[in-house]
Structures are given as C-alpha cells and as structure tokens.
Amino acid sequence: MTGHQPIQGDVIVTLDGPAGTGKSTVARLLAGRLGLEFLDTGAMYRAAAAITLDRGIDLADTQTILTVVADADLHFDWTQDPPTILAWMNPYNQRIRDPDVTKIVSQIAAIGKLREHMVRKQRLIGQQYPRLVTEGRDQGSVVFPDAEVKFYLDADPAVRAMRRAEQMRLAGNEPPPEAELLHDILLRDSRDSTRKDGPLICPDDAERVDTGPISIDEVVSYLERRVRLRLANRKS
Ligand code: DC
C-alpha cells in the first residue's frame, strides 16, 4: 500500500463515460484517496428530472422546467460525505435514484438551456472547490476543458447492465429482466451521445479506461497512480 497522502495544490480531475461504468463509485473513492472533493453532476440532472415529475410538469414544457429548476436553487451540502444534493434547501439524494427518475433523466439532460444552467453551476463549484474529482458526461469536453487530468470510463453494455442489476439488488429493489436493463442502457447511451448540447464523447486528451475486466477497486488504484504520476511530472 502506498498510503493515501492528499495531493498538493489545486487540480481538477474529470471522469466521463456512459451509465454503469462504475463512474460515481470510482470518482468518490478516487477523491477520497487523493484528498479532493467529489462532484456528481448526474445528481444535478437527476434532481431536475425528479422536480419535473414531482411538480407534474409536462416534459415538453422546457421553459417551465427551466424556471422551476432555477427556483429550486440546486446545490450540494458539502458537509456530507458524499455531498448531498438539495432542492429548495431539502435533501433530494434519495428521490433522485428512483426508477421513474432514471427513466426520464436523459430526456431532461437533453434540454439545451437547462444544460447551460448546469454548466454555469458546475463551473462555479469548480471555482469554489478547485481541488475536485468531477464525474458526468461532459466534464472534460465542455465544463472543464482545461482540466489537468481527464479520464473516460467505458465498459461493454452487457457488463454495465449486470452492474445496474447488482446495484438495484444492493439498494433493496428487484431489478427488471437483464434484457430490459440492457435495452434501457442502450437507449440512454444513444440519447446521451446523440444530443446536440454536451453529448457524451471521449475528449481527445482523456485517457480511456475499460472498467469491464477489472474490479472497481482496481480501477480506483489505477486512476490514483495515473493522477499521482501526472502531477509528479507537473511543470511548476
Ligand atoms: O450518471 P447518472 O446516471 O447519474 O446520470 C444521469 C443522467 O444525466 C444521464 O442520462 C446522463 C445525464 N448527465 C449528463 O447529461 N451530463 C452530465 N454531466 C451528467 C449526467
């Protein structure tokens, strides 16, 4: 073991990639090992989707979605580990993982004006917390194009479907049949990567990591080594 000393100075590490690659878990653990903050940008889109459902707003009514989500003043409680998302100052972290939210969130995340709103918020968080591991779909490409270290996590869709099923079991929910999960994942991949604004892409300067054949712990250890190496070669 190397011990996990906090790294020195400011650094933004971005982790992008499709659903089910273990991104959130990896990002949270990596942040812990490096002594950095962790930003889950998916939680922000999920909160917007939950608000849309809970307020009974029509998915086609993008102007109302935008107005109500702005009014909710989404932000994180950084005193919690991992930070919890708040809407109208109330914790939303449980609600955002519900299946009905997961089903519509990629449609919400395709609303261009809403993405602009989220990108602004995420950049502000980056200014407030410049020692950050941030994960999402557009973190290295759009939100933090100048981030010092960028990764793109990927895995075979069938592996990702299996992981989703496992996650649901761990959360105490009976998962749908694997074929249905795979179908949902492929649909979400396609929506996330073909939308006009902030599509899911692997930035040119990101390192692509296939998380399929290795455990989450091995992924975290590998990324930790890569970040430390990169920062050791920093020109000061
Ligand atoms: O990573 P996740 O499953 O919590 O993401 C939820 C949805 O939000 C998913 O459809 C992709 C979208 N998303 C996005 O478009 N941009 C981000 N930066 C993060 C998530």
mmCIF file of C-alpha atoms and ligand atoms in Angstrom:
data_model
loop_
_atom_site.group_PDB
_atom_site.id
_atom_site.type_symbol
_atom_site.label_atom_id
_atom_site.label_comp_id
_atom_site.label_asym_id
_atom_site.label_seq_id
_atom_site.Cartn_x
_atom_site.Cartn_y
_atom_site.Cartn_z
ATOM 1 C CA MET A 1 0.000 0.000 0.000
ATOM 2 C CA THR A 2 1.212 3.491 -0.769
ATOM 3 C CA GLY A 3 -0.773 5.245 1.988
ATOM 4 C CA HIS A 4 -3.059 7.857 0.595
ATOM 5 C CA GLN A 5 -1.481 11.236 1.133
ATOM 6 C CA PRO A 6 -3.587 14.174 -0.062
ATOM 7 C CA ILE A 7 -2.094 15.645 -3.195
ATOM 8 C CA GLN A 8 -0.716 19.177 -3.124
ATOM 9 C CA GLY A 9 -2.273 22.205 -4.765
ATOM 10 C CA ASP A 10 -5.307 22.642 -6.990
ATOM 11 C CA VAL A 11 -6.284 20.045 -9.549
ATOM 12 C CA ILE A 12 -9.433 19.202 -11.483
ATOM 13 C CA VAL A 13 -9.813 15.538 -12.464
ATOM 14 C CA THR A 14 -12.675 14.746 -14.849
ATOM 15 C CA LEU A 15 -14.327 11.341 -15.259
ATOM 16 C CA ASP A 16 -16.769 10.949 -18.121
ATOM 17 C CA GLY A 17 -18.442 7.913 -19.618
ATOM 18 C CA PRO A 18 -21.730 6.082 -20.021
ATOM 19 C CA ALA A 19 -24.014 4.695 -17.295
ATOM 20 C CA GLY A 20 -22.922 1.572 -15.454
ATOM 21 C CA THR A 21 -19.164 2.002 -15.781
ATOM 22 C CA GLY A 22 -18.865 2.498 -12.026
ATOM 23 C CA LYS A 23 -18.055 6.191 -12.527
ATOM 24 C CA SER A 24 -19.766 7.539 -9.406
ATOM 25 C CA THR A 25 -18.231 4.986 -7.073
ATOM 26 C CA VAL A 26 -14.826 5.321 -8.710
ATOM 27 C CA ALA A 27 -14.938 9.134 -8.602
ATOM 28 C CA ARG A 28 -15.961 9.176 -4.931
ATOM 29 C CA LEU A 29 -13.260 6.713 -3.874
ATOM 30 C CA LEU A 30 -10.624 8.392 -6.014
ATOM 31 C CA ALA A 31 -11.455 11.785 -4.489
ATOM 32 C CA GLY A 32 -11.115 10.250 -1.012
ATOM 33 C CA ARG A 33 -7.708 8.776 -1.777
ATOM 34 C CA LEU A 34 -6.376 11.988 -3.268
ATOM 35 C CA GLY A 35 -7.868 14.263 -0.608
ATOM 36 C CA LEU A 36 -10.079 16.039 -3.166
ATOM 37 C CA GLU A 37 -13.782 16.966 -3.229
ATOM 38 C CA PHE A 38 -16.200 14.873 -5.294
ATOM 39 C CA LEU A 39 -18.826 16.311 -7.650
ATOM 40 C CA ASP A 40 -21.611 14.057 -9.006
ATOM 41 C CA THR A 41 -23.072 16.109 -11.863
ATOM 42 C CA GLY A 42 -25.545 13.343 -12.739
ATOM 43 C CA ALA A 43 -27.227 14.118 -9.404
ATOM 44 C CA MET A 44 -27.999 17.620 -10.698
ATOM 45 C CA TYR A 45 -29.752 16.326 -13.846
ATOM 46 C CA ARG A 46 -31.484 13.670 -11.760
ATOM 47 C CA ALA A 47 -32.735 16.338 -9.344
ATOM 48 C CA ALA A 48 -34.100 18.336 -12.295
ATOM 49 C CA ALA A 49 -35.891 15.193 -13.528
ATOM 50 C CA ALA A 50 -37.315 14.477 -10.052
ATOM 51 C CA ILE A 51 -38.584 18.054 -9.750
ATOM 52 C CA THR A 52 -40.242 17.804 -13.179
ATOM 53 C CA LEU A 53 -42.059 14.634 -12.121
ATOM 54 C CA ASP A 54 -42.953 15.823 -8.619
ATOM 55 C CA ARG A 55 -44.357 19.123 -9.879
ATOM 56 C CA GLY A 56 -46.294 17.349 -12.641
ATOM 57 C CA ILE A 57 -44.597 19.428 -15.357
ATOM 58 C CA ASP A 58 -45.013 18.240 -18.946
ATOM 59 C CA LEU A 59 -41.678 17.018 -20.331
ATOM 60 C CA ALA A 60 -42.280 19.095 -23.450
ATOM 61 C CA ASP A 61 -42.683 22.294 -21.383
ATOM 62 C CA THR A 62 -38.973 23.088 -21.240
ATOM 63 C CA GLN A 63 -39.492 26.733 -20.233
ATOM 64 C CA THR A 64 -41.385 25.773 -17.055
ATOM 65 C CA ILE A 65 -38.821 23.058 -16.271
ATOM 66 C CA LEU A 66 -36.076 25.655 -16.539
ATOM 67 C CA THR A 67 -37.901 28.216 -14.379
ATOM 68 C CA VAL A 68 -38.812 25.744 -11.629
ATOM 69 C CA VAL A 69 -35.367 24.103 -11.555
ATOM 70 C CA ALA A 70 -33.710 27.538 -11.319
ATOM 71 C CA ASP A 71 -36.076 28.397 -8.463
ATOM 72 C CA ALA A 72 -35.079 25.171 -6.632
ATOM 73 C CA ASP A 73 -31.526 26.571 -6.342
ATOM 74 C CA LEU A 74 -29.885 23.139 -6.662
ATOM 75 C CA HIS A 75 -26.695 22.898 -4.675
ATOM 76 C CA PHE A 76 -24.744 20.439 -2.600
ATOM 77 C CA ASP A 77 -24.313 20.103 1.130
ATOM 78 C CA TRP A 78 -20.525 19.709 1.219
ATOM 79 C CA THR A 79 -20.525 18.806 4.909
ATOM 80 C CA GLN A 80 -21.886 15.349 3.954
ATOM 81 C CA ASP A 81 -19.796 12.527 2.519
ATOM 82 C CA PRO A 82 -20.662 12.114 -0.290
ATOM 83 C CA PRO A 83 -22.147 15.610 -0.656
ATOM 84 C CA THR A 84 -25.958 15.500 -0.822
ATOM 85 C CA ILE A 85 -27.971 17.473 -3.330
ATOM 86 C CA LEU A 86 -30.518 19.994 -2.053
ATOM 87 C CA ALA A 87 -33.553 21.439 -3.833
ATOM 88 C CA TRP A 88 -35.317 24.311 -2.056
ATOM 89 C CA MET A 89 -32.839 23.530 0.745
ATOM 90 C CA ASN A 90 -34.278 19.995 1.177
ATOM 91 C CA PRO A 91 -32.206 16.837 0.594
ATOM 92 C CA TYR A 92 -33.123 15.154 -2.695
ATOM 93 C CA ASN A 93 -30.472 12.428 -2.734
ATOM 94 C CA GLN A 94 -32.885 9.530 -2.095
ATOM 95 C CA ARG A 95 -35.559 10.589 -4.573
ATOM 96 C CA ILE A 96 -33.128 11.052 -7.474
ATOM 97 C CA ARG A 97 -32.294 7.320 -7.590
ATOM 98 C CA ASP A 98 -35.927 6.205 -8.042
ATOM 99 C CA PRO A 99 -36.649 4.235 -11.254
ATOM 100 C CA ASP A 100 -39.148 6.812 -12.604
ATOM 101 C CA VAL A 101 -36.427 9.474 -12.388
ATOM 102 C CA THR A 102 -33.861 7.226 -14.093
ATOM 103 C CA LYS A 103 -36.330 6.594 -16.908
ATOM 104 C CA ILE A 104 -36.758 10.236 -17.949
ATOM 105 C CA VAL A 105 -33.480 11.841 -16.908
ATOM 106 C CA SER A 106 -31.757 11.586 -20.291
ATOM 107 C CA GLN A 107 -34.687 13.497 -21.853
ATOM 108 C CA ILE A 108 -34.268 16.221 -19.224
ATOM 109 C CA ALA A 109 -30.493 16.251 -19.764
ATOM 110 C CA ALA A 110 -31.067 16.930 -23.470
ATOM 111 C CA ILE A 111 -32.655 20.355 -22.805
ATOM 112 C CA GLY A 112 -30.023 22.796 -24.066
ATOM 113 C CA LYS A 113 -30.944 25.752 -21.823
ATOM 114 C CA LEU A 114 -31.015 23.506 -18.766
ATOM 115 C CA ARG A 115 -27.532 22.229 -19.644
ATOM 116 C CA GLU A 116 -26.286 25.837 -19.875
ATOM 117 C CA HIS A 117 -27.702 26.432 -16.383
ATOM 118 C CA MET A 118 -25.979 23.298 -15.013
ATOM 119 C CA VAL A 119 -22.681 24.046 -16.742
ATOM 120 C CA ARG A 120 -22.646 27.509 -15.125
ATOM 121 C CA LYS A 121 -23.348 25.999 -11.706
ATOM 122 C CA GLN A 122 -20.659 23.337 -12.161
ATOM 123 C CA ARG A 123 -18.036 25.902 -13.172
ATOM 124 C CA LEU A 124 -18.888 27.946 -10.076
ATOM 125 C CA ILE A 125 -18.444 24.818 -7.959
ATOM 126 C CA GLY A 126 -15.070 24.318 -9.682
ATOM 127 C CA GLN A 127 -14.080 27.837 -8.618
ATOM 128 C CA GLN A 128 -15.212 27.274 -5.042
ATOM 129 C CA TYR A 129 -13.670 23.805 -4.863
ATOM 130 C CA PRO A 130 -10.639 23.849 -7.176
ATOM 131 C CA ARG A 131 -9.429 20.519 -5.774
ATOM 132 C CA LEU A 132 -12.061 18.350 -7.399
ATOM 133 C CA VAL A 133 -12.852 14.994 -8.947
ATOM 134 C CA THR A 134 -15.917 15.591 -11.089
ATOM 135 C CA GLU A 135 -17.917 12.980 -12.978
ATOM 136 C CA GLY A 136 -20.566 13.131 -15.682
ATOM 137 C CA ARG A 137 -20.814 13.068 -19.459
ATOM 138 C CA ASP A 138 -19.397 16.468 -20.468
ATOM 139 C CA GLN A 139 -16.963 17.325 -17.690
ATOM 140 C CA GLY A 140 -13.746 17.011 -19.713
ATOM 141 C CA SER A 141 -15.281 18.148 -23.007
ATOM 142 C CA VAL A 142 -17.482 21.146 -22.088
ATOM 143 C CA VAL A 143 -17.453 22.094 -18.414
ATOM 144 C CA PHE A 144 -13.737 21.845 -17.608
ATOM 145 C CA PRO A 145 -11.922 21.654 -20.960
ATOM 146 C CA ASP A 146 -8.701 22.813 -19.243
ATOM 147 C CA ALA A 147 -8.851 20.146 -16.505
ATOM 148 C CA GLU A 148 -5.397 18.826 -15.729
ATOM 149 C CA VAL A 149 -6.311 15.111 -15.746
ATOM 150 C CA LYS A 150 -9.129 13.555 -17.772
ATOM 151 C CA PHE A 151 -10.432 10.009 -17.895
ATOM 152 C CA TYR A 152 -13.139 8.343 -19.942
ATOM 153 C CA LEU A 153 -14.519 5.169 -18.358
ATOM 154 C CA ASP A 154 -16.150 2.610 -20.592
ATOM 155 C CA ALA A 155 -17.376 -0.996 -20.436
ATOM 156 C CA ASP A 156 -19.296 -3.436 -22.583
ATOM 157 C CA PRO A 157 -23.075 -2.655 -22.387
ATOM 158 C CA ALA A 158 -23.863 -6.191 -21.134
ATOM 159 C CA VAL A 159 -21.412 -5.743 -18.249
ATOM 160 C CA ARG A 160 -22.975 -2.380 -17.460
ATOM 161 C CA ALA A 161 -26.476 -3.905 -17.419
ATOM 162 C CA MET A 162 -25.285 -6.580 -14.994
ATOM 163 C CA ARG A 163 -23.770 -3.923 -12.734
ATOM 164 C CA ARG A 164 -27.010 -1.936 -12.749
ATOM 165 C CA ALA A 165 -28.929 -5.067 -11.693
ATOM 166 C CA GLU A 166 -26.463 -5.640 -8.862
ATOM 167 C CA GLN A 167 -26.748 -2.005 -7.724
ATOM 168 C CA MET A 168 -30.543 -2.284 -7.624
ATOM 169 C CA ARG A 169 -30.357 -5.501 -5.575
ATOM 170 C CA LEU A 170 -27.975 -3.837 -3.129
ATOM 171 C CA ALA A 171 -30.434 -0.944 -2.818
ATOM 172 C CA GLY A 172 -33.150 -3.492 -1.939
ATOM 173 C CA ASN A 173 -35.006 -3.277 -5.292
ATOM 174 C CA GLU A 174 -35.801 -6.237 -7.531
ATOM 175 C CA PRO A 175 -34.198 -5.421 -10.925
ATOM 176 C CA PRO A 176 -36.147 -5.879 -14.170
ATOM 177 C CA PRO A 177 -35.019 -8.681 -16.535
ATOM 178 C CA GLU A 178 -31.500 -8.145 -17.856
ATOM 179 C CA ALA A 179 -32.715 -7.720 -21.455
ATOM 180 C CA GLU A 180 -34.868 -4.790 -20.321
ATOM 181 C CA LEU A 181 -31.968 -3.219 -18.413
ATOM 182 C CA LEU A 182 -29.720 -3.615 -21.446
ATOM 183 C CA HIS A 183 -32.367 -2.002 -23.648
ATOM 184 C CA ASP A 184 -32.657 0.978 -21.225
ATOM 185 C CA ILE A 185 -28.886 1.384 -21.088
ATOM 186 C CA LEU A 186 -28.529 1.358 -24.874
ATOM 187 C CA LEU A 187 -31.378 3.853 -25.174
ATOM 188 C CA ARG A 188 -29.765 6.152 -22.617
ATOM 189 C CA ASP A 189 -26.342 5.802 -24.308
ATOM 190 C CA SER A 190 -27.862 6.729 -27.611
ATOM 191 C CA ARG A 191 -29.766 9.736 -26.168
ATOM 192 C CA ASP A 192 -26.701 10.932 -24.243
ATOM 193 C CA SER A 193 -24.306 10.637 -27.166
ATOM 194 C CA THR A 194 -26.503 11.988 -29.952
ATOM 195 C CA ARG A 195 -27.927 15.107 -28.252
ATOM 196 C CA LYS A 196 -26.947 18.464 -29.687
ATOM 197 C CA ASP A 197 -25.610 20.039 -26.476
ATOM 198 C CA GLY A 198 -22.840 18.470 -24.428
ATOM 199 C CA PRO A 199 -23.090 14.989 -25.971
ATOM 200 C CA LEU A 200 -21.237 12.122 -24.332
ATOM 201 C CA ILE A 201 -17.856 11.944 -26.072
ATOM 202 C CA CYS A 202 -14.370 10.877 -25.132
ATOM 203 C CA PRO A 203 -12.286 14.095 -25.170
ATOM 204 C CA ASP A 204 -9.091 13.801 -27.279
ATOM 205 C CA ASP A 205 -6.934 14.457 -24.251
ATOM 206 C CA ALA A 206 -8.699 11.947 -21.963
ATOM 207 C CA GLU A 207 -7.328 8.517 -21.129
ATOM 208 C CA ARG A 208 -9.874 5.807 -21.963
ATOM 209 C CA VAL A 209 -10.151 3.062 -19.346
ATOM 210 C CA ASP A 210 -12.126 -0.150 -19.886
ATOM 211 C CA THR A 211 -13.622 -0.973 -16.492
ATOM 212 C CA GLY A 212 -15.250 -4.216 -17.737
ATOM 213 C CA PRO A 213 -12.470 -6.714 -16.951
ATOM 214 C CA ILE A 214 -11.289 -5.198 -13.649
ATOM 215 C CA SER A 215 -12.843 -4.568 -10.253
ATOM 216 C CA ILE A 216 -13.863 -1.116 -9.051
ATOM 217 C CA ASP A 217 -11.017 -1.206 -6.567
ATOM 218 C CA GLU A 218 -8.502 -1.947 -9.312
ATOM 219 C CA VAL A 219 -9.906 0.905 -11.403
ATOM 220 C CA VAL A 220 -9.540 3.317 -8.480
ATOM 221 C CA SER A 221 -5.970 2.187 -7.763
ATOM 222 C CA TYR A 222 -5.045 2.532 -11.427
ATOM 223 C CA LEU A 223 -6.509 6.040 -11.705
ATOM 224 C CA GLU A 224 -4.882 7.080 -8.454
ATOM 225 C CA ARG A 225 -1.480 6.003 -9.802
ATOM 226 C CA ARG A 226 -2.107 7.837 -13.080
ATOM 227 C CA VAL A 227 -3.106 11.090 -11.341
ATOM 228 C CA ARG A 228 -0.124 10.993 -8.980
ATOM 229 C CA LEU A 229 2.229 10.293 -11.872
ATOM 230 C CA ARG A 230 0.773 13.133 -13.928
ATOM 231 C CA LEU A 231 1.087 15.576 -11.048
ATOM 232 C CA ALA A 232 4.626 14.425 -10.246
ATOM 233 C CA ASN A 233 5.557 15.482 -13.792
ATOM 234 C CA ARG A 234 3.889 18.855 -13.359
ATOM 235 C CA LYS A 235 5.940 21.796 -14.551
ATOM 236 C CA SER A 236 5.847 24.246 -11.667
HETATM 237 O O1 DC B 1 -24.553 9.358 -14.214
HETATM 238 P P1 DC B 1 -26.053 9.341 -13.973
HETATM 239 O O2 DC B 1 -26.726 8.051 -14.357
HETATM 240 O O3 DC B 1 -26.418 9.764 -12.590
HETATM 241 O O4 DC B 1 -26.615 10.471 -14.960
HETATM 242 C C1 DC B 1 -27.973 10.730 -15.052
HETATM 243 C C2 DC B 1 -28.318 11.303 -16.425
HETATM 244 O O5 DC B 1 -27.825 12.632 -16.543
HETATM 245 C C3 DC B 1 -27.809 10.518 -17.626
HETATM 246 O O6 DC B 1 -28.848 10.314 -18.554
HETATM 247 C C4 DC B 1 -26.776 11.386 -18.240
HETATM 248 C C5 DC B 1 -27.094 12.771 -17.743
HETATM 249 N N1 DC B 1 -25.889 13.544 -17.459
HETATM 250 C C6 DC B 1 -25.500 14.449 -18.397
HETATM 251 O O7 DC B 1 -26.115 14.551 -19.444
HETATM 252 N N2 DC B 1 -24.412 15.226 -18.150
HETATM 253 C C7 DC B 1 -23.729 15.099 -17.020
HETATM 254 N N3 DC B 1 -22.664 15.887 -16.805
HETATM 255 C C8 DC B 1 -24.112 14.154 -16.044
HETATM 256 C C9 DC B 1 -25.207 13.371 -16.309
#
